[in-house]
Structures are given as C-alpha cells and as structure tokens.
Amino acid sequence: MIEIRNLSKTFDGKQVLQGIDLTIDKGDIYGLVGVSGAGKSTLLRCMNGLESFDSGDVIVDGVHINRLNKKELRYFRSGVGMIFQQFSLLERKTVYENILFPLKCFKSKMNNVDQRIREVLELVELTEKIDVLPRQLSGGQKQRVAIARALIMNPTILLCDEATSALDPNIKQSILELLKKINRELGITIVVVTHEMSVVKGICNKMGVLSGGKLKAAGSAQDIFLNMPDLLDDFMGEENYRDDTSHHQKIKLEIIQRNGENDDILSRLAIETGVKFELVWGGLSKYSDSIAGALMIRIHDTELARIEACLDKHRVEWRKV
Ligand SMILES: Nc1ncnc2c1ncn2[C@@H]1O[C@H](COP(=O)(O)OP(=O)(O)OP(=O)(O)O)[C@@H](O)[C@H]1O
C-alpha cells in the first residue's frame, strides 16, 4: 500500500506538487494522468525515494520513506521496480547481463541467479533472446527486458513512467497485457504514469488526475471516466491531437433517452454511416421515470456531414463541442 499525505514539492522555488493526498492499495493498477508538466513523473519518483520532497509523507507498506537513512533507502528501493519510456538498457551488455545488473547494484546475495534470470525471462516471454544485445531487439522486446530487469529483485511495486508511449499500438497492447499478467500472477502493485487514456482504460482499476501539481480527482477509473468527463477533456484532446493535430474534431452528443429511445444510436451510427468513430466517454443516469444519457464521440472532420445526417434522421439531440 502506498499512502501519500499532503505531499508538496518545489523545484527552484516553483511549486510542482501541492498538497497531494493519495492512497494506492496493494494489487491496484493505478493510473496517474494529466497534461505535460502536471507533475506525474515527479510524484512517481517521490514514491520510490528517487525524488525528495519539501513536506508531507510517503508511506509504503508502513514505511515512512522520508525517515529512512541512505542505507535504508537503498534497501527500500531494491523492492520497487521501475520502467521508463526509453527502456534505459545497458547497450553494451547482453539481455542476461542487463537483468543481472540490479543484483550487482544492490549487492544481492540471491541464490540460483541463473535460474531466476531464466524465470523472469520466461515470464516476459523472451527466453530465446538471453544472449543478444539490446540493439538486436525491437522496442517491445527492449521493454520486456526492462520489465524482467525490474522484476529480478522480486519487487512488491512496479512504477511505469510512460512505459508504452514509444511503442506501436499492437506492441503497446502486448506490453499492457504483460503488465496485467504481472499484476494478476505476482500480485505486484503497479503505478502507471501516462498521457494516454487508452492505457488507463485498458489496465487501470483506479486513477488520479493531476493538473498544475494538484490532484483534481482520484478513485475508480471507471467512475472518473463516466462522471467527470469535463476534467479529462483537455487531456483527451491532447492524446488524440498528438497523432494528427489538424484533422480531428470532437462531437459531443447529448442524448435524452426516454422509454428506451435512441439507446441503439451508437450501433446505428456505425452501421448506417460506416464511420469509424472513437467513443470517448459515455454515461447513463436513471431518473424517476426515465433514463438520460450523454455520449461523446470523436470523428474525423470530413465525416461530420454523414454523422450529422444520421443523427438528424433519428432525431437525436446533439451539439458540437
Ligand atoms: N529536475 C528538475 N528540475 C527542475 N524542474 C523540474 C525537474 N523535474 C521536473 N521539473 C518541473 O516540474 C514540473 C513537473 O514535471 P513532471 O516531469 O513531473 O511533469 P509530468 O506531468 O510528468 O510531465 P510530462 O508528461 O511532460 O513528463 C514541470 O514544470 C517540470 O519542468
């Protein structure tokens, strides 16, 4: 369990984290999201003592990490794995040597090192690459080695800083599946810093939204997606626009559904227009005699006319945002 209490941090007099209160339970896959500069990486680094802070507490499994001396902090860090966007592998060392590295760094007295290295390589499904150099690996394979290296010390927590941001969509998906497996099979708590909503939706049960160094919301990922879409708006735009800044347009549909009317509008849009749209968020609420819902989809601007015609045909109330 990671407990963060009233955490504040400045860099050169600039406040980058302010009064953060956050609890991450054992077994969570917790997403930390926010726009660039919101303080996500700094907060993550405070969790394993890589970054000091000005005030507040970070308590990991009952240990106040700001009260640890240098030696104790080193020991504590050996139980917290971390992976990064750029993999940070030793380029002149083989996969085997890369995974061995933390054991050397932390002067571990682990028995059966060879066997243990093979075990973690098997877990990340990369056994056949044991003797190759990182430059002979794809991005996804490099991240698998980085994950194996993070797991070699038997951590209870794995911190991931934009770990899938540099990967192609299919490879990204396979790494997310691997993180889920690690969480499920080894019971490791995972904290994921990301700017990608698809990552949070794909694997996180809980999330925290940071903005300007403050925690704007924290809790069930599903609840935040469904109930606080406005909070995520800017940041979802950012993810989308990173791929293509000029051609996407968001349409927000506010659909009132009484007696089940229009509850199939998404299927109709897909079938009747053939437009491949992205469902950004959606929520339904039950009122005394009706159900009202709102949906937001994102489409390419050239497809607006087709979508508009279909919505008007079905008399769906909507507006553009
Ligand atoms: N070592 C540092 N020295 C000075 N300022 C820093 C340092 N590290 C981070 N900052 C500043 O702290 C703020 C938060 O940075 P941080 O990297 O935590 O944000 P982030 O949300 O992870 O952003 P990104 O998604 O771009 O990585 C930024 O204004 C950044 O410039």
PDB file of N, CA, C and O and ligand atoms in Angstrom, residues 9-12 14-17 33-45 51 85 161-162 193-195 210 213 238 242, ligand 1:
ATOM      1  N   LYS A   9       6.095  19.738  -3.169  1.00  0.00           N
ATOM      2  CA  LYS A   9       7.463  19.736  -3.702  1.00  0.00           C
ATOM      3  C   LYS A   9       7.671  20.958  -4.573  1.00  0.00           C
ATOM      4  O   LYS A   9       6.792  21.330  -5.346  1.00  0.00           O
ATOM      5  N   THR A  10       8.823  21.591  -4.414  1.00  0.00           N
ATOM      6  CA  THR A  10       9.174  22.699  -5.313  1.00  0.00           C
ATOM      7  C   THR A  10      10.471  22.358  -6.031  1.00  0.00           C
ATOM      8  O   THR A  10      11.295  21.593  -5.524  1.00  0.00           O
ATOM      9  N   PHE A  11      10.623  22.924  -7.215  1.00  0.00           N
ATOM     10  CA  PHE A  11      11.897  22.892  -7.936  1.00  0.00           C
ATOM     11  C   PHE A  11      12.304  24.343  -8.113  1.00  0.00           C
ATOM     12  O   PHE A  11      11.551  25.113  -8.723  1.00  0.00           O
ATOM     13  N   ASP A  12      13.421  24.726  -7.591  1.00  0.00           N
ATOM     14  CA  ASP A  12      13.918  26.108  -7.736  1.00  0.00           C
ATOM     15  C   ASP A  12      12.828  27.127  -7.402  1.00  0.00           C
ATOM     16  O   ASP A  12      12.593  28.080  -8.158  1.00  0.00           O
ATOM     17  N   LYS A  14       9.727  26.831  -7.617  1.00  0.00           N
ATOM     18  CA  LYS A  14       8.455  26.642  -8.342  1.00  0.00           C
ATOM     19  C   LYS A  14       7.727  25.424  -7.778  1.00  0.00           C
ATOM     20  O   LYS A  14       8.289  24.337  -7.685  1.00  0.00           O
ATOM     21  N   GLN A  15       6.466  25.666  -7.384  1.00  0.00           N
ATOM     22  CA  GLN A  15       5.668  24.577  -6.795  1.00  0.00           C
ATOM     23  C   GLN A  15       5.263  23.597  -7.894  1.00  0.00           C
ATOM     24  O   GLN A  15       4.555  23.971  -8.825  1.00  0.00           O
ATOM     25  N   VAL A  16       5.715  22.334  -7.782  1.00  0.00           N
ATOM     26  CA  VAL A  16       5.337  21.362  -8.816  1.00  0.00           C
ATOM     27  C   VAL A  16       4.371  20.301  -8.284  1.00  0.00           C
ATOM     28  O   VAL A  16       3.669  19.658  -9.069  1.00  0.00           O
ATOM     29  N   LEU A  17       4.337  20.121  -6.967  1.00  0.00           N
ATOM     30  CA  LEU A  17       3.314  19.261  -6.352  1.00  0.00           C
ATOM     31  C   LEU A  17       2.785  19.997  -5.135  1.00  0.00           C
ATOM     32  O   LEU A  17       3.566  20.573  -4.363  1.00  0.00           O
ATOM     33  N   VAL A  33      -2.591  10.424 -14.400  1.00  0.00           N
ATOM     34  CA  VAL A  33      -2.729  11.082 -15.687  1.00  0.00           C
ATOM     35  C   VAL A  33      -2.735  12.606 -15.525  1.00  0.00           C
ATOM     36  O   VAL A  33      -2.957  13.132 -14.432  1.00  0.00           O
ATOM     37  N   GLY A  34      -2.507  13.273 -16.637  1.00  0.00           N
ATOM     38  CA  GLY A  34      -2.506  14.732 -16.634  1.00  0.00           C
ATOM     39  C   GLY A  34      -1.702  15.229 -17.818  1.00  0.00           C
ATOM     40  O   GLY A  34      -0.940  14.469 -18.412  1.00  0.00           O
ATOM     41  N   VAL A  35      -1.854  16.502 -18.127  1.00  0.00           N
ATOM     42  CA  VAL A  35      -1.114  17.040 -19.273  1.00  0.00           C
ATOM     43  C   VAL A  35       0.370  17.128 -18.942  1.00  0.00           C
ATOM     44  O   VAL A  35       0.771  16.973 -17.784  1.00  0.00           O
ATOM     45  N   SER A  36       1.163  17.390 -19.957  1.00  0.00           N
ATOM     46  CA  SER A  36       2.605  17.519 -19.776  1.00  0.00           C
ATOM     47  C   SER A  36       2.912  18.615 -18.748  1.00  0.00           C
ATOM     48  O   SER A  36       2.331  19.699 -18.794  1.00  0.00           O
ATOM     49  N   GLY A  37       3.780  18.292 -17.806  1.00  0.00           N
ATOM     50  CA  GLY A  37       4.171  19.271 -16.791  1.00  0.00           C
ATOM     51  C   GLY A  37       3.270  19.271 -15.568  1.00  0.00           C
ATOM     52  O   GLY A  37       3.465  20.056 -14.630  1.00  0.00           O
ATOM     53  N   ALA A  38       2.269  18.396 -15.539  1.00  0.00           N
ATOM     54  CA  ALA A  38       1.320  18.365 -14.413  1.00  0.00           C
ATOM     55  C   ALA A  38       1.969  17.882 -13.118  1.00  0.00           C
ATOM     56  O   ALA A  38       1.466  18.140 -12.024  1.00  0.00           O
ATOM     57  N   GLY A  39       3.080  17.155 -13.241  1.00  0.00           N
ATOM     58  CA  GLY A  39       3.774  16.666 -12.048  1.00  0.00           C
ATOM     59  C   GLY A  39       3.737  15.159 -11.882  1.00  0.00           C
ATOM     60  O   GLY A  39       4.140  14.626 -10.841  1.00  0.00           O
ATOM     61  N   LYS A  40       3.312  14.440 -12.907  1.00  0.00           N
ATOM     62  CA  LYS A  40       3.128  12.985 -12.810  1.00  0.00           C
ATOM     63  C   LYS A  40       4.437  12.260 -12.494  1.00  0.00           C
ATOM     64  O   LYS A  40       4.507  11.464 -11.567  1.00  0.00           O
ATOM     65  N   SER A  41       5.463  12.544 -13.293  1.00  0.00           N
ATOM     66  CA  SER A  41       6.737  11.830 -13.112  1.00  0.00           C
ATOM     67  C   SER A  41       7.355  12.180 -11.759  1.00  0.00           C
ATOM     68  O   SER A  41       7.928  11.316 -11.090  1.00  0.00           O
ATOM     69  N   THR A  42       7.233  13.435 -11.379  1.00  0.00           N
ATOM     70  CA  THR A  42       7.806  13.846 -10.092  1.00  0.00           C
ATOM     71  C   THR A  42       7.124  13.085  -8.960  1.00  0.00           C
ATOM     72  O   THR A  42       7.785  12.573  -8.049  1.00  0.00           O
ATOM     73  N   LEU A  43       5.798  12.986  -9.035  1.00  0.00           N
ATOM     74  CA  LEU A  43       5.064  12.256  -7.998  1.00  0.00           C
ATOM     75  C   LEU A  43       5.482  10.792  -7.971  1.00  0.00           C
ATOM     76  O   LEU A  43       5.700  10.202  -6.908  1.00  0.00           O
ATOM     77  N   LEU A  44       5.631  10.218  -9.151  1.00  0.00           N
ATOM     78  CA  LEU A  44       6.034   8.809  -9.243  1.00  0.00           C
ATOM     79  C   LEU A  44       7.411   8.612  -8.587  1.00  0.00           C
ATOM     80  O   LEU A  44       7.628   7.664  -7.832  1.00  0.00           O
ATOM     81  N   ARG A  45       8.322   9.534  -8.877  1.00  0.00           N
ATOM     82  CA  ARG A  45       9.684   9.413  -8.353  1.00  0.00           C
ATOM     83  C   ARG A  45       9.726   9.652  -6.837  1.00  0.00           C
ATOM     84  O   ARG A  45      10.628   9.172  -6.164  1.00  0.00           O
ATOM     85  N   GLU A  51      13.131  11.008  -5.712  1.00  0.00           N
ATOM     86  CA  GLU A  51      12.973  12.460  -5.600  1.00  0.00           C
ATOM     87  C   GLU A  51      12.657  12.772  -4.140  1.00  0.00           C
ATOM     88  O   GLU A  51      11.849  12.091  -3.529  1.00  0.00           O
ATOM     89  N   GLN A  85      10.055   5.105 -20.482  1.00  0.00           N
ATOM     90  CA  GLN A  85       9.720   5.178 -21.901  1.00  0.00           C
ATOM     91  C   GLN A  85      10.893   4.731 -22.778  1.00  0.00           C
ATOM     92  O   GLN A  85      10.716   4.036 -23.763  1.00  0.00           O
ATOM     93  N   ASP A 161       6.886   4.708 -15.974  1.00  0.00           N
ATOM     94  CA  ASP A 161       6.834   6.103 -16.419  1.00  0.00           C
ATOM     95  C   ASP A 161       6.731   6.153 -17.944  1.00  0.00           C
ATOM     96  O   ASP A 161       7.730   6.010 -18.637  1.00  0.00           O
ATOM     97  N   GLU A 162       5.533   6.363 -18.435  1.00  0.00           N
ATOM     98  CA  GLU A 162       5.262   6.408 -19.879  1.00  0.00           C
ATOM     99  C   GLU A 162       5.865   5.185 -20.583  1.00  0.00           C
ATOM    100  O   GLU A 162       6.438   5.296 -21.672  1.00  0.00           O
ATOM    101  N   VAL A 193       2.315   6.015 -14.965  1.00  0.00           N
ATOM    102  CA  VAL A 193       2.210   7.413 -15.382  1.00  0.00           C
ATOM    103  C   VAL A 193       2.019   7.418 -16.892  1.00  0.00           C
ATOM    104  O   VAL A 193       2.783   6.798 -17.620  1.00  0.00           O
ATOM    105  N   THR A 194       0.991   8.093 -17.343  1.00  0.00           N
ATOM    106  CA  THR A 194       0.736   8.085 -18.782  1.00  0.00           C
ATOM    107  C   THR A 194      -0.038   9.323 -19.209  1.00  0.00           C
ATOM    108  O   THR A 194      -0.745   9.934 -18.400  1.00  0.00           O
ATOM    109  N   HIS A 195       0.112   9.694 -20.471  1.00  0.00           N
ATOM    110  CA  HIS A 195      -0.749  10.733 -21.018  1.00  0.00           C
ATOM    111  C   HIS A 195      -1.791  10.082 -21.933  1.00  0.00           C
ATOM    112  O   HIS A 195      -2.579  10.773 -22.562  1.00  0.00           O
ATOM    113  N   LEU A 210      -3.937  14.631 -12.310  1.00  0.00           N
ATOM    114  CA  LEU A 210      -3.116  15.750 -11.839  1.00  0.00           C
ATOM    115  C   LEU A 210      -3.231  16.921 -12.799  1.00  0.00           C
ATOM    116  O   LEU A 210      -3.260  16.737 -14.014  1.00  0.00           O
ATOM    117  N   GLY A 213       0.160  20.387 -10.672  1.00  0.00           N
ATOM    118  CA  GLY A 213       0.728  19.938  -9.395  1.00  0.00           C
ATOM    119  C   GLY A 213      -0.298  19.592  -8.332  1.00  0.00           C
ATOM    120  O   GLY A 213       0.052  19.233  -7.206  1.00  0.00           O
ATOM    121  N   GLU A 238      -5.454  16.167 -26.050  1.00  0.00           N
ATOM    122  CA  GLU A 238      -4.006  16.148 -26.250  1.00  0.00           C
ATOM    123  C   GLU A 238      -3.547  14.809 -26.811  1.00  0.00           C
ATOM    124  O   GLU A 238      -2.774  14.746 -27.754  1.00  0.00           O
ATOM    125  N   ARG A 242      -1.949  14.430 -30.630  1.00  0.00           N
ATOM    126  CA  ARG A 242      -0.550  14.073 -30.823  1.00  0.00           C
ATOM    127  C   ARG A 242      -0.367  13.307 -32.124  1.00  0.00           C
ATOM    128  O   ARG A 242       0.644  13.401 -32.767  1.00  0.00           O
TER     129      ARG A 242
HETATM  130  N1  LIG B   1      14.802  18.128 -12.082  1.00  0.00           N
HETATM  131  C1  LIG B   1      14.000  19.177 -12.270  1.00  0.00           C
HETATM  132  N2  LIG B   1      14.448  20.433 -12.067  1.00  0.00           N
HETATM  133  C2  LIG B   1      13.617  21.493 -12.234  1.00  0.00           C
HETATM  134  N3  LIG B   1      12.332  21.399 -12.607  1.00  0.00           N
HETATM  135  C3  LIG B   1      11.836  20.163 -12.837  1.00  0.00           C
HETATM  136  C4  LIG B   1      12.649  18.994 -12.678  1.00  0.00           C
HETATM  137  N4  LIG B   1      11.883  17.912 -12.956  1.00  0.00           N
HETATM  138  C5  LIG B   1      10.657  18.376 -13.285  1.00  0.00           C
HETATM  139  N5  LIG B   1      10.628  19.729 -13.208  1.00  0.00           N
HETATM  140  C6  LIG B   1       9.468  20.584 -13.454  1.00  0.00           C
HETATM  141  O1  LIG B   1       8.408  20.102 -12.641  1.00  0.00           O
HETATM  142  C7  LIG B   1       7.160  20.175 -13.336  1.00  0.00           C
HETATM  143  C8  LIG B   1       6.529  18.803 -13.342  1.00  0.00           C
HETATM  144  O2  LIG B   1       7.335  17.941 -14.158  1.00  0.00           O
HETATM  145  P1  LIG B   1       6.998  16.397 -14.365  1.00  0.00           P
HETATM  146  O3  LIG B   1       8.057  15.835 -15.233  1.00  0.00           O
HETATM  147  O4  LIG B   1       6.751  15.783 -13.057  1.00  0.00           O
HETATM  148  O5  LIG B   1       5.617  16.519 -15.145  1.00  0.00           O
HETATM  149  P2  LIG B   1       4.860  15.413 -15.987  1.00  0.00           P
HETATM  150  O6  LIG B   1       3.415  15.584 -15.690  1.00  0.00           O
HETATM  151  O7  LIG B   1       5.462  14.083 -15.741  1.00  0.00           O
HETATM  152  O8  LIG B   1       5.166  15.892 -17.467  1.00  0.00           O
HETATM  153  P3  LIG B   1       5.497  15.028 -18.797  1.00  0.00           P
HETATM  154  O9  LIG B   1       4.231  14.296 -19.149  1.00  0.00           O
HETATM  155  O10 LIG B   1       5.853  16.068 -19.813  1.00  0.00           O
HETATM  156  O11 LIG B   1       6.639  14.122 -18.457  1.00  0.00           O
HETATM  157  C9  LIG B   1       7.475  20.726 -14.716  1.00  0.00           C
HETATM  158  O12 LIG B   1       7.210  22.107 -14.698  1.00  0.00           O
HETATM  159  C10 LIG B   1       8.945  20.457 -14.883  1.00  0.00           C
HETATM  160  O13 LIG B   1       9.530  21.421 -15.717  1.00  0.00           O
END
